[in-house]
Amino acid sequence: LSPSSAASDVYKRQVMKWTTDPVTQVLAKLRDSAALQGVDFCRAYPDQMKPSRLLRPVVAVRLAEMDGTSDAVGEESRAGQIALCFDLYAPPAAGTGALQQVLSGICRTLLDRRVCAVSAGAPQADTYTGCLHLRATLTYREDLEDGDGEYERTG
């Protein structure tokens, strides 16, 4: 491998990691949270069938948006924002309060990720799934690389 080819491969792996890792990292953190025991978490659009009736809350997580910019003119460091979408589902018997409790637990669990925005719609009855549904988006700041051109993950 030539040095430029090796550097290009490292860059591609880092870009791929940045685009795929946020969801994996957040799912692991949420699954380990004591405040969210009893809640199932999954990637949005999994390649497996789910039971037809929910017995407890389920949260599907997906990457909603990502942007990266240079922190300063002439600087090599890069920063960006990552927005994750959370689709919260609960059985109707749990009530909308269950969705609000889960969302509160998610926000508390992810506070260390340098959160800069959280938005959520009103809980609604979803006739297609037969569940209560709430969609929320959480946006946080992410450092992509340090001043030496090495990529790092913060938060």
PDB file of C-alpha atoms in Angstrom:
ATOM      1  CA  LEU A   1       0.000   0.000   0.000  1.00  0.00           C
ATOM      2  CA  SER A   2       1.231   3.469  -0.796  1.00  0.00           C
ATOM      3  CA  PRO A   3       1.167   6.050   2.026  1.00  0.00           C
ATOM      4  CA  SER A   4      -1.564   8.035   0.303  1.00  0.00           C
ATOM      5  CA  SER A   5      -3.628   4.893  -0.288  1.00  0.00           C
ATOM      6  CA  ALA A   6      -3.250   3.859   3.354  1.00  0.00           C
ATOM      7  CA  ALA A   7      -4.231   7.354   4.534  1.00  0.00           C
ATOM      8  CA  SER A   8      -7.237   7.275   2.207  1.00  0.00           C
ATOM      9  CA  ASP A   9      -8.310   3.899   3.620  1.00  0.00           C
ATOM     10  CA  VAL A  10      -7.994   5.214   7.196  1.00  0.00           C
ATOM     11  CA  TYR A  11     -10.059   8.261   6.262  1.00  0.00           C
ATOM     12  CA  LYS A  12     -12.760   6.086   4.657  1.00  0.00           C
ATOM     13  CA  ARG A  13     -12.918   3.836   7.741  1.00  0.00           C
ATOM     14  CA  GLN A  14     -13.218   6.882  10.005  1.00  0.00           C
ATOM     15  CA  VAL A  15     -15.979   8.409   7.886  1.00  0.00           C
ATOM     16  CA  MET A  16     -17.791   5.059   7.820  1.00  0.00           C
ATOM     17  CA  LYS A  17     -17.374   4.729  11.598  1.00  0.00           C
ATOM     18  CA  TRP A  18     -18.727   8.241  12.122  1.00  0.00           C
ATOM     19  CA  THR A  19     -21.782   7.555  10.008  1.00  0.00           C
ATOM     20  CA  THR A  20     -22.636   4.154  11.504  1.00  0.00           C
ATOM     21  CA  ASP A  21     -21.366   4.287  15.075  1.00  0.00           C
ATOM     22  CA  PRO A  22     -23.596   6.917  16.714  1.00  0.00           C
ATOM     23  CA  VAL A  23     -26.651   4.665  16.674  1.00  0.00           C
ATOM     24  CA  THR A  24     -24.666   1.642  17.913  1.00  0.00           C
ATOM     25  CA  GLN A  25     -23.026   3.682  20.667  1.00  0.00           C
ATOM     26  CA  VAL A  26     -26.292   5.246  21.821  1.00  0.00           C
ATOM     27  CA  LEU A  27     -28.138   1.912  21.764  1.00  0.00           C
ATOM     28  CA  ALA A  28     -25.457   0.331  23.987  1.00  0.00           C
ATOM     29  CA  LYS A  29     -25.635   3.215  26.441  1.00  0.00           C
ATOM     30  CA  LEU A  30     -29.438   3.186  26.609  1.00  0.00           C
ATOM     31  CA  ARG A  31     -29.563  -0.602  27.091  1.00  0.00           C
ATOM     32  CA  ASP A  32     -27.149  -0.269  30.051  1.00  0.00           C
ATOM     33  CA  SER A  33     -29.121   2.535  31.721  1.00  0.00           C
ATOM     34  CA  ALA A  34     -30.644   1.627  35.078  1.00  0.00           C
ATOM     35  CA  ALA A  35     -33.330   4.288  34.480  1.00  0.00           C
ATOM     36  CA  LEU A  36     -34.500   2.500  31.319  1.00  0.00           C
ATOM     37  CA  GLN A  37     -34.737  -1.105  32.518  1.00  0.00           C
ATOM     38  CA  GLY A  38     -37.879  -2.698  31.126  1.00  0.00           C
ATOM     39  CA  VAL A  39     -37.635  -0.771  27.833  1.00  0.00           C
ATOM     40  CA  ASP A  40     -36.561  -2.562  24.639  1.00  0.00           C
ATOM     41  CA  PHE A  41     -34.275  -0.704  22.234  1.00  0.00           C
ATOM     42  CA  CYS A  42     -33.595  -1.596  18.604  1.00  0.00           C
ATOM     43  CA  ARG A  43     -32.315  -0.101  15.391  1.00  0.00           C
ATOM     44  CA  ALA A  44     -35.015   1.412  13.243  1.00  0.00           C
ATOM     45  CA  TYR A  45     -35.961  -0.817  10.326  1.00  0.00           C
ATOM     46  CA  PRO A  46     -34.481  -4.065  11.725  1.00  0.00           C
ATOM     47  CA  ASP A  47     -34.408  -7.085   9.433  1.00  0.00           C
ATOM     48  CA  GLN A  48     -36.526  -9.172  11.779  1.00  0.00           C
ATOM     49  CA  MET A  49     -40.189  -9.497  12.577  1.00  0.00           C
ATOM     50  CA  LYS A  50     -41.455  -8.163  15.885  1.00  0.00           C
ATOM     51  CA  PRO A  51     -44.348  -9.558  17.919  1.00  0.00           C
ATOM     52  CA  SER A  52     -47.691  -8.216  16.782  1.00  0.00           C
ATOM     53  CA  ARG A  53     -48.569  -6.820  20.236  1.00  0.00           C
ATOM     54  CA  LEU A  54     -46.228  -4.866  22.450  1.00  0.00           C
ATOM     55  CA  LEU A  55     -46.107  -5.889  26.075  1.00  0.00           C
ATOM     56  CA  ARG A  56     -43.772  -3.067  27.126  1.00  0.00           C
ATOM     57  CA  PRO A  57     -42.269   0.114  25.622  1.00  0.00           C
ATOM     58  CA  VAL A  58     -40.007  -0.228  22.589  1.00  0.00           C
ATOM     59  CA  VAL A  59     -37.727   2.465  21.153  1.00  0.00           C
ATOM     60  CA  ALA A  60     -36.410   2.349  17.568  1.00  0.00           C
ATOM     61  CA  VAL A  61     -33.318   4.503  16.994  1.00  0.00           C
ATOM     62  CA  ARG A  62     -31.975   5.768  13.658  1.00  0.00           C
ATOM     63  CA  LEU A  63     -29.589   8.374  12.341  1.00  0.00           C
ATOM     64  CA  ALA A  64     -31.672  11.401  11.336  1.00  0.00           C
ATOM     65  CA  GLU A  65     -29.080  13.928  10.220  1.00  0.00           C
ATOM     66  CA  MET A  66     -25.397  14.651  10.395  1.00  0.00           C
ATOM     67  CA  ASP A  67     -23.250  17.610   9.426  1.00  0.00           C
ATOM     68  CA  GLY A  68     -19.570  18.343   9.742  1.00  0.00           C
ATOM     69  CA  THR A  69     -17.740  21.633   9.506  1.00  0.00           C
ATOM     70  CA  SER A  70     -14.296  23.025  10.205  1.00  0.00           C
ATOM     71  CA  ASP A  71     -14.067  24.571  13.680  1.00  0.00           C
ATOM     72  CA  ALA A  72     -11.879  27.454  12.559  1.00  0.00           C
ATOM     73  CA  VAL A  73     -10.318  28.827   9.386  1.00  0.00           C
ATOM     74  CA  GLY A  74      -6.938  27.215   8.787  1.00  0.00           C
ATOM     75  CA  GLU A  75      -7.469  24.614  11.505  1.00  0.00           C
ATOM     76  CA  GLU A  76      -7.437  20.898  10.818  1.00  0.00           C
ATOM     77  CA  SER A  77      -9.937  19.997  13.509  1.00  0.00           C
ATOM     78  CA  ARG A  78     -13.439  19.083  12.454  1.00  0.00           C
ATOM     79  CA  ALA A  79     -16.632  19.200  14.439  1.00  0.00           C
ATOM     80  CA  GLY A  80     -20.167  18.326  13.652  1.00  0.00           C
ATOM     81  CA  GLN A  81     -23.600  17.620  14.920  1.00  0.00           C
ATOM     82  CA  ILE A  82     -25.383  14.291  14.908  1.00  0.00           C
ATOM     83  CA  ALA A  83     -29.144  14.044  15.193  1.00  0.00           C
ATOM     84  CA  LEU A  84     -30.714  10.751  16.188  1.00  0.00           C
ATOM     85  CA  CYS A  85     -34.406  10.009  15.762  1.00  0.00           C
ATOM     86  CA  PHE A  86     -36.182   8.007  18.451  1.00  0.00           C
ATOM     87  CA  ASP A  87     -39.549   6.390  17.726  1.00  0.00           C
ATOM     88  CA  LEU A  88     -41.060   5.452  21.081  1.00  0.00           C
ATOM     89  CA  TYR A  89     -43.897   2.912  21.145  1.00  0.00           C
ATOM     90  CA  ALA A  90     -45.948   1.709  24.114  1.00  0.00           C
ATOM     91  CA  PRO A  91     -49.002  -0.488  24.532  1.00  0.00           C
ATOM     92  CA  PRO A  92     -52.191   1.578  24.851  1.00  0.00           C
ATOM     93  CA  ALA A  93     -52.745   0.313  28.399  1.00  0.00           C
ATOM     94  CA  ALA A  94     -49.443   1.947  29.467  1.00  0.00           C
ATOM     95  CA  GLY A  95     -50.799   5.418  28.645  1.00  0.00           C
ATOM     96  CA  THR A  96     -48.946   8.421  27.247  1.00  0.00           C
ATOM     97  CA  GLY A  97     -47.174   8.912  30.587  1.00  0.00           C
ATOM     98  CA  ALA A  98     -45.115   5.796  29.824  1.00  0.00           C
ATOM     99  CA  LEU A  99     -43.805   7.413  26.630  1.00  0.00           C
ATOM    100  CA  GLN A 100     -42.943  10.605  28.482  1.00  0.00           C
ATOM    101  CA  GLN A 101     -41.100   8.629  31.189  1.00  0.00           C
ATOM    102  CA  VAL A 102     -39.066   6.759  28.580  1.00  0.00           C
ATOM    103  CA  LEU A 103     -38.181   9.995  26.765  1.00  0.00           C
ATOM    104  CA  SER A 104     -37.117  11.569  30.061  1.00  0.00           C
ATOM    105  CA  GLY A 105     -34.922   8.533  30.796  1.00  0.00           C
ATOM    106  CA  ILE A 106     -33.313   8.744  27.352  1.00  0.00           C
ATOM    107  CA  CYS A 107     -32.500  12.434  27.832  1.00  0.00           C
ATOM    108  CA  ARG A 108     -31.022  11.840  31.311  1.00  0.00           C
ATOM    109  CA  THR A 109     -28.947   8.909  30.046  1.00  0.00           C
ATOM    110  CA  LEU A 110     -27.495  10.831  27.106  1.00  0.00           C
ATOM    111  CA  LEU A 111     -26.699  14.128  28.863  1.00  0.00           C
ATOM    112  CA  ASP A 112     -22.951  13.432  28.625  1.00  0.00           C
ATOM    113  CA  ARG A 113     -23.079  13.518  24.813  1.00  0.00           C
ATOM    114  CA  ARG A 114     -22.992  17.342  24.638  1.00  0.00           C
ATOM    115  CA  VAL A 115     -26.687  17.581  23.750  1.00  0.00           C
ATOM    116  CA  CYS A 116     -27.570  20.847  22.035  1.00  0.00           C
ATOM    117  CA  ALA A 117     -31.229  20.194  21.128  1.00  0.00           C
ATOM    118  CA  VAL A 118     -34.118  17.877  21.918  1.00  0.00           C
ATOM    119  CA  SER A 119     -37.464  18.014  20.173  1.00  0.00           C
ATOM    120  CA  ALA A 120     -40.517  15.804  20.490  1.00  0.00           C
ATOM    121  CA  GLY A 121     -44.001  15.728  19.104  1.00  0.00           C
ATOM    122  CA  ALA A 122     -47.132  14.976  21.073  1.00  0.00           C
ATOM    123  CA  PRO A 123     -47.885  11.327  21.881  1.00  0.00           C
ATOM    124  CA  GLN A 124     -50.453   9.896  19.460  1.00  0.00           C
ATOM    125  CA  ALA A 125     -52.374   6.697  18.949  1.00  0.00           C
ATOM    126  CA  ASP A 126     -50.918   4.898  15.918  1.00  0.00           C
ATOM    127  CA  THR A 127     -53.697   2.875  14.273  1.00  0.00           C
ATOM    128  CA  TYR A 128     -51.252   0.987  12.022  1.00  0.00           C
ATOM    129  CA  THR A 129     -49.237  -0.451  14.940  1.00  0.00           C
ATOM    130  CA  GLY A 130     -52.063  -0.399  17.485  1.00  0.00           C
ATOM    131  CA  CYS A 131     -49.725   1.405  19.905  1.00  0.00           C
ATOM    132  CA  LEU A 132     -49.097   4.821  21.339  1.00  0.00           C
ATOM    133  CA  HIS A 133     -46.296   6.582  19.451  1.00  0.00           C
ATOM    134  CA  LEU A 134     -44.016   9.514  20.153  1.00  0.00           C
ATOM    135  CA  ARG A 135     -41.225  10.701  17.830  1.00  0.00           C
ATOM    136  CA  ALA A 136     -38.305  12.624  19.285  1.00  0.00           C
ATOM    137  CA  THR A 137     -35.015  13.931  17.910  1.00  0.00           C
ATOM    138  CA  LEU A 138     -31.902  14.464  19.989  1.00  0.00           C
ATOM    139  CA  THR A 139     -28.999  16.468  18.524  1.00  0.00           C
ATOM    140  CA  TYR A 140     -25.510  16.520  20.003  1.00  0.00           C
ATOM    141  CA  ARG A 141     -22.114  17.936  19.120  1.00  0.00           C
ATOM    142  CA  GLU A 142     -19.332  15.555  18.071  1.00  0.00           C
ATOM    143  CA  ASP A 143     -15.591  16.114  17.548  1.00  0.00           C
ATOM    144  CA  LEU A 144     -14.387  14.292  14.453  1.00  0.00           C
ATOM    145  CA  GLU A 145     -10.631  14.687  14.784  1.00  0.00           C
ATOM    146  CA  ASP A 146      -8.049  16.375  16.949  1.00  0.00           C
ATOM    147  CA  GLY A 147      -5.452  18.916  15.803  1.00  0.00           C
ATOM    148  CA  ASP A 148      -3.028  16.150  14.674  1.00  0.00           C
ATOM    149  CA  GLY A 149      -5.511  14.893  12.098  1.00  0.00           C
ATOM    150  CA  GLU A 150      -6.342  11.871  14.249  1.00  0.00           C
ATOM    151  CA  TYR A 151     -10.015  11.111  14.639  1.00  0.00           C
ATOM    152  CA  GLU A 152     -11.414  10.875  18.119  1.00  0.00           C
ATOM    153  CA  ARG A 153     -14.743  10.320  19.770  1.00  0.00           C
ATOM    154  CA  THR A 154     -15.764  12.575  22.632  1.00  0.00           C
ATOM    155  CA  GLY A 155     -18.727  12.447  24.947  1.00  0.00           C
TER     156      GLY A 155
END
